[in-house]
């Protein structure tokens, strides 16, 4: 995901009122993207269930470029749609397949570098695809395997200030570093539970100092921090439900002060830490209210410290919308429909 300062939320879809897990849903506009200003006032919203331009079947990952354009991946359509900041459809690209500009299975992550190039983690094809910001294919690299530049379930993508690309290679228990055209530079990691070892790699994010943060989920349930050459710095977390613990954590992002936000998926919450892992705060619980989650997945923060959460809602596939939230004093607020 993008390392700008706004939080993306993708969650479920409905078109009528329905009782779900004891909550009465006021179904405003699901399968939509919602944009709010920093006071929580609704500025724009767009999208609905369907296959036409501006519609979604399963919106999943989101990124924002330097001019505020919004990119949304759709797992079922296997495409990327680009919108203006107020929801005007601009373009789209991608179809199912294994050729240039095609994707297979899940699009696991999308990221935008400092030059506004768009990188898509093509999980099913075990490769990274690079496009310009209008969807023109530039290059791709990767194939299934364990050699340099190969992947076995690539998951997350992030970029440093020099334009180098870092990819979490889940089943190979490693992180690979490439230049912006996909030339292999280095790798680190092996299977295990020690420093620099991984059990179930997920997200990766890079702060303004070039430090790399990686979420290692399931039995490990930790965040590990490295320098930009892969040297281990520190780690924190354990499996559980208390402050500073995680249950299947995913996305990572930073605010303008360098604080670290982690999506704690299994605990239906967001946790906030200092750069060295000291717990600072949390919010969220399981449910369908604006400040609750069904299955939070990813996070991005824009330059104004607005926070976006992707809440996929796989446990309730009939629900799916995208929204933008403002964090004030660790409480999320969202305008009503």
Coordinates of C-alpha atoms in Angstrom, one line a residue:
X1 CA 0.0 0.0 0.0
X2 CA 0.9 3.6 -0.4
X3 CA 2.9 5.5 2.2
X4 CA 0.9 8.7 2.0
X5 CA -1.1 10.0 4.9
X6 CA -4.8 8.9 4.5
X7 CA -6.5 5.7 5.7
X8 CA -8.5 3.6 3.2
X9 CA -11.5 1.5 4.3
X10 CA -13.0 -1.2 2.1
X11 CA -15.8 -3.1 3.6
X12 CA -18.9 -4.9 2.6
X13 CA -22.0 -4.4 0.3
X14 CA -25.8 -4.3 0.8
X15 CA -28.7 -2.7 -0.9
X16 CA -31.4 -3.1 1.7
X17 CA -31.7 -3.2 5.5
X18 CA -30.7 -6.4 7.1
X19 CA -30.0 -7.8 10.5
X20 CA -26.4 -9.0 10.8
X21 CA -24.8 -10.3 14.0
X22 CA -27.4 -8.5 16.1
X23 CA -26.8 -5.1 14.5
X24 CA -29.5 -3.3 12.5
X25 CA -27.8 -2.0 9.4
X26 CA -28.8 1.4 8.1
X27 CA -27.7 0.6 4.5
X28 CA -26.7 4.0 3.1
X29 CA -24.4 3.4 0.1
X30 CA -22.3 0.3 0.2
X31 CA -19.9 -0.9 -2.6
X32 CA -19.0 2.8 -2.6
X33 CA -15.9 4.9 -2.1
X34 CA -16.5 7.7 0.4
X35 CA -14.4 10.8 0.8
X36 CA -14.4 13.0 3.9
X37 CA -12.6 16.2 4.9
X38 CA -10.5 16.4 8.0
X39 CA -13.6 17.3 10.1
X40 CA -15.4 14.1 9.0
X41 CA -17.7 16.0 6.6
X42 CA -18.7 13.9 3.6
X43 CA -17.2 15.5 0.4
X44 CA -18.0 12.8 -2.2
X45 CA -18.9 9.2 -2.6
X46 CA -19.1 6.9 -5.6
X47 CA -19.6 3.3 -6.7
X48 CA -22.1 0.5 -6.5
X49 CA -22.3 -3.2 -7.1
X50 CA -21.7 -4.1 -10.8
X51 CA -19.2 -4.4 -13.6
X52 CA -19.6 -1.0 -15.3
X53 CA -16.9 1.7 -14.9
X54 CA -17.0 3.0 -11.4
X55 CA -18.7 -0.1 -10.1
X56 CA -17.2 -2.9 -8.0
X57 CA -17.7 -6.6 -7.3
X58 CA -15.1 -7.0 -4.6
X59 CA -13.1 -3.8 -4.0
X60 CA -9.9 -4.8 -2.1
X61 CA -6.8 -2.7 -2.1
X62 CA -6.6 1.1 -2.5
X63 CA -3.8 3.6 -3.0
X64 CA -3.6 7.3 -3.6
X65 CA -1.0 9.1 -5.9
X66 CA 0.7 12.4 -5.3
X67 CA -2.1 14.4 -6.9
X68 CA -4.9 12.7 -5.0
X69 CA -6.1 10.2 -7.6
X70 CA -7.5 7.0 -6.1
X71 CA -6.7 3.5 -7.4
X72 CA -8.9 0.6 -6.4
X73 CA -8.3 -3.1 -7.1
X74 CA -11.1 -5.5 -7.5
X75 CA -10.5 -9.2 -6.6
X76 CA -13.4 -10.6 -8.6
X77 CA -13.0 -8.3 -11.7
X78 CA -9.2 -8.6 -11.4
X79 CA -8.7 -5.1 -12.5
X80 CA -7.5 -1.7 -11.3
X81 CA -9.8 1.4 -11.5
X82 CA -8.5 4.9 -11.3
X83 CA -10.7 7.8 -10.1
X84 CA -10.2 11.5 -9.5
X85 CA -10.3 12.7 -5.9
X86 CA -14.0 13.2 -6.1
X87 CA -14.9 9.9 -7.7
X88 CA -14.8 10.8 -11.4
X89 CA -13.9 7.7 -13.3
X90 CA -10.7 8.2 -15.3
X91 CA -9.6 4.8 -16.5
X92 CA -9.2 1.1 -15.7
X93 CA -6.9 -1.8 -16.7
X94 CA -6.5 -5.5 -16.1
X95 CA -8.3 -8.7 -17.1
X96 CA -7.9 -12.3 -15.9
X97 CA -4.9 -14.0 -17.4
X98 CA -1.1 -14.3 -17.4
X99 CA -0.1 -11.8 -20.1
X100 CA 1.0 -8.2 -19.9
X101 CA -1.5 -6.2 -17.9
X102 CA -3.4 -9.3 -16.8
X103 CA -3.8 -10.7 -13.3
X104 CA -4.5 -14.2 -11.9
X105 CA -6.4 -14.8 -8.8
X106 CA -6.0 -12.3 -6.0
X107 CA -4.4 -8.9 -6.5
X108 CA -2.7 -9.0 -3.1
X109 CA -1.3 -5.4 -2.9
X110 CA -1.0 -2.2 -4.9
X111 CA 1.5 0.5 -4.2
X112 CA 2.5 3.8 -5.8
X113 CA 6.2 5.0 -5.8
X114 CA 7.4 8.5 -5.5
X115 CA 7.2 9.0 -9.2
X116 CA 3.5 7.8 -9.3
X117 CA 4.3 4.5 -11.0
X118 CA 1.8 1.9 -9.9
X119 CA 3.0 -1.6 -8.8
X120 CA 0.6 -4.5 -8.5
X121 CA 1.3 -7.7 -6.6
X122 CA 0.0 -10.3 -8.9
X123 CA -0.3 -13.1 -6.3
X124 CA -1.6 -15.8 -8.7
X125 CA 1.1 -15.3 -11.3
X126 CA 3.8 -14.9 -8.6
X127 CA 5.1 -11.6 -10.0
X128 CA 5.1 -7.8 -9.7
X129 CA 3.6 -5.7 -12.5
X130 CA 4.6 -2.1 -13.0
X131 CA 2.4 0.5 -14.8
X132 CA 2.4 4.2 -15.3
X133 CA -0.4 6.1 -13.5
X134 CA -2.7 5.7 -16.5
X135 CA -2.3 1.9 -16.6
X136 CA 0.2 1.7 -19.4
X137 CA 2.3 -1.4 -18.9
X138 CA 6.0 -0.8 -18.2
X139 CA 7.5 -4.0 -17.0
X140 CA 7.0 -7.1 -14.8
X141 CA 9.2 -9.6 -13.1
X142 CA 8.9 -12.8 -11.1
X143 CA 7.9 -16.4 -11.5
X144 CA 7.1 -19.2 -9.1
X145 CA 10.2 -20.5 -7.4
X146 CA 12.7 -19.9 -4.7
X147 CA 15.6 -18.3 -6.7
X148 CA 16.6 -14.7 -6.8
X149 CA 13.7 -12.7 -8.2
X150 CA 11.3 -15.6 -8.0
X151 CA 8.3 -15.7 -5.6
X152 CA 6.0 -18.2 -3.9
X153 CA 3.0 -16.1 -2.9
X154 CA 4.2 -12.5 -3.0
X155 CA 2.2 -10.5 -0.6
X156 CA 3.2 -6.8 0.2
X157 CA 5.1 -4.1 -1.7
X158 CA 6.8 -0.9 -0.5
X159 CA 9.3 1.6 -1.7
X160 CA 12.3 3.5 -0.3
X161 CA 13.3 7.1 -1.1
X162 CA 15.7 5.9 -3.8
X163 CA 12.9 4.0 -5.6
X164 CA 13.9 0.6 -4.6
X165 CA 11.1 -2.0 -4.3
X166 CA 10.7 -4.4 -1.4
X167 CA 8.4 -7.4 -1.6
X168 CA 7.4 -9.9 1.1
X169 CA 7.8 -13.4 -0.4
X170 CA 5.5 -15.3 1.9
X171 CA 6.2 -19.0 1.3
X172 CA 9.9 -18.4 0.8
X173 CA 10.0 -16.7 4.3
X174 CA 12.0 -13.7 3.0
X175 CA 12.0 -10.1 1.8
X176 CA 13.4 -9.3 -1.6
X177 CA 14.8 -6.0 -2.7
X178 CA 14.8 -4.8 -6.3
X179 CA 15.5 -1.6 -8.2
X180 CA 12.6 0.1 -9.8
X181 CA 12.9 -2.0 -13.0
X182 CA 12.9 -5.3 -11.1
X183 CA 16.6 -6.1 -11.0
X184 CA 17.4 -8.2 -7.9
X185 CA 19.5 -6.4 -5.3
X186 CA 19.4 -8.5 -2.1
X187 CA 17.2 -10.6 0.2
X188 CA 17.0 -11.6 3.8
X189 CA 15.0 -13.9 6.0
X190 CA 14.5 -17.5 6.7
X191 CA 11.8 -19.6 8.4
X192 CA 11.9 -19.4 12.2
X193 CA 10.9 -17.4 15.2
X194 CA 14.2 -15.5 15.8
X195 CA 15.2 -12.0 14.8
X196 CA 15.1 -11.7 11.0
X197 CA 13.2 -15.0 10.7
X198 CA 9.6 -15.3 9.6
X199 CA 6.6 -17.7 9.9
X200 CA 3.8 -16.0 7.9
X201 CA 4.8 -12.8 6.2
X202 CA 2.2 -10.2 5.3
X203 CA 2.5 -6.5 5.0
X204 CA 5.6 -4.3 4.5
X205 CA 6.0 -0.6 5.0
X206 CA 8.9 1.9 5.0
X207 CA 9.1 5.0 7.1
X208 CA 10.6 8.4 6.2
X209 CA 14.0 7.3 7.6
X210 CA 14.1 4.2 5.4
X211 CA 13.4 1.8 8.2
X212 CA 11.5 -1.3 7.1
X213 CA 8.6 -2.7 9.1
X214 CA 7.2 -6.2 8.4
X215 CA 4.2 -7.9 9.9
X216 CA 4.7 -11.6 10.6
X217 CA 1.3 -13.1 11.5
X218 CA -0.2 -16.3 12.9
X219 CA 2.0 -18.1 15.4
X220 CA 4.6 -15.3 15.3
X221 CA 2.2 -12.3 15.6
X222 CA 4.9 -9.7 15.7
X223 CA 6.2 -6.6 13.9
X224 CA 9.9 -6.7 13.0
X225 CA 11.9 -3.5 12.2
X226 CA 15.0 -3.5 10.0
X227 CA 17.2 -0.9 8.4
X228 CA 17.1 -0.6 4.6
X229 CA 19.8 -3.3 4.2
X230 CA 17.9 -5.8 6.2
X231 CA 19.8 -5.5 9.5
X232 CA 17.5 -6.3 12.4
X233 CA 16.7 -3.4 14.7
X234 CA 13.9 -4.5 17.0
X235 CA 10.6 -6.4 17.2
X236 CA 7.4 -6.3 19.3
X237 CA 4.1 -8.2 19.7
X238 CA 2.9 -11.6 20.6
X239 CA -0.3 -13.6 19.9
X240 CA -3.2 -12.5 22.0
X241 CA -5.9 -9.9 22.7
X242 CA -4.1 -7.5 25.1
X243 CA -2.6 -4.1 24.2
X244 CA 0.4 -4.7 22.0
X245 CA -0.6 -8.2 21.1
X246 CA -2.0 -9.3 17.7
X247 CA -4.2 -11.9 16.2
X248 CA -3.4 -12.1 12.4
X249 CA -2.2 -8.6 11.9
X250 CA -1.9 -7.2 8.4
X251 CA -1.4 -3.6 7.2
X252 CA 1.2 -1.1 8.5
X253 CA 1.4 2.7 8.0
X254 CA 2.9 5.8 9.5
X255 CA 1.6 9.3 10.4
X256 CA 3.6 12.5 9.9
X257 CA 5.1 12.1 13.4
X258 CA 6.5 8.7 12.6
X259 CA 4.0 6.8 14.8
X260 CA 3.3 3.2 13.6
X261 CA -0.3 2.0 13.0
X262 CA -1.0 -1.7 12.6
X263 CA -4.2 -3.4 11.5
X264 CA -4.9 -6.1 14.0
X265 CA -7.4 -8.1 11.9
X266 CA -8.4 -10.9 14.2
X267 CA -9.0 -8.4 17.1
X268 CA -11.0 -6.1 14.9
X269 CA -9.0 -3.0 15.8
X270 CA -6.2 -0.6 14.9
X271 CA -3.2 -0.3 17.3
X272 CA -0.9 2.7 17.4
X273 CA 2.8 2.4 18.5
X274 CA 5.9 4.6 18.7
X275 CA 8.6 3.8 16.2
X276 CA 10.3 1.5 18.7
X277 CA 7.2 -0.4 19.4
X278 CA 5.8 1.2 22.6
X279 CA 2.0 0.9 22.7
X280 CA 0.2 4.3 22.4
X281 CA -3.4 3.6 21.7
X282 CA -6.1 1.6 19.9
X283 CA -9.6 1.7 18.5
X284 CA -12.1 -0.6 17.0
X285 CA -14.3 -3.6 17.8
X286 CA -16.2 -6.2 15.9
X287 CA -19.4 -4.8 14.3
X288 CA -21.0 -2.8 11.6
X289 CA -21.0 0.7 13.1
X290 CA -18.7 3.4 11.5
X291 CA -16.0 2.9 14.1
X292 CA -16.2 -1.0 14.0
X293 CA -14.8 -3.6 11.7
X294 CA -15.8 -6.9 10.1
X295 CA -12.4 -7.9 8.8
X296 CA -9.9 -4.9 8.6
X297 CA -7.1 -5.6 6.2
X298 CA -5.0 -2.7 5.1
X299 CA -4.2 0.9 6.0
X300 CA -2.9 4.1 4.4
X301 CA -2.3 7.5 5.8
X302 CA -2.2 10.7 3.7
X303 CA -0.1 13.9 4.2
X304 CA -2.9 15.4 6.4
X305 CA -2.9 12.3 8.7
X306 CA -6.3 11.2 7.5
X307 CA -6.7 7.5 8.0
X308 CA -8.1 4.9 5.6
X309 CA -8.8 1.3 6.5
X310 CA -9.7 -1.5 4.1
X311 CA -12.3 -3.7 5.8
X312 CA -12.9 -6.5 3.4
X313 CA -15.7 -8.2 5.3
X314 CA -15.0 -11.7 4.0
X315 CA -16.9 -13.1 6.9
X316 CA -20.0 -11.4 5.5
X317 CA -19.5 -11.3 1.7
X318 CA -22.8 -9.6 1.2
X319 CA -21.4 -6.4 2.6
X320 CA -18.8 -4.2 0.9
X321 CA -18.0 -0.5 0.9
X322 CA -15.1 1.8 0.9
X323 CA -14.9 4.8 3.2
X324 CA -12.5 7.4 4.6
X325 CA -12.3 8.1 8.3
X326 CA -10.7 10.7 10.4
X327 CA -8.8 9.8 13.6
X328 CA -9.2 12.4 16.4
X329 CA -7.8 11.5 19.8
X330 CA -7.8 7.8 18.7
X331 CA -11.5 7.8 17.9
X332 CA -12.8 7.3 14.4
X333 CA -15.6 9.6 13.2
X334 CA -17.6 9.3 10.1
X335 CA -20.4 11.5 8.8
X336 CA -23.8 9.9 8.4
X337 CA -25.3 9.1 5.1

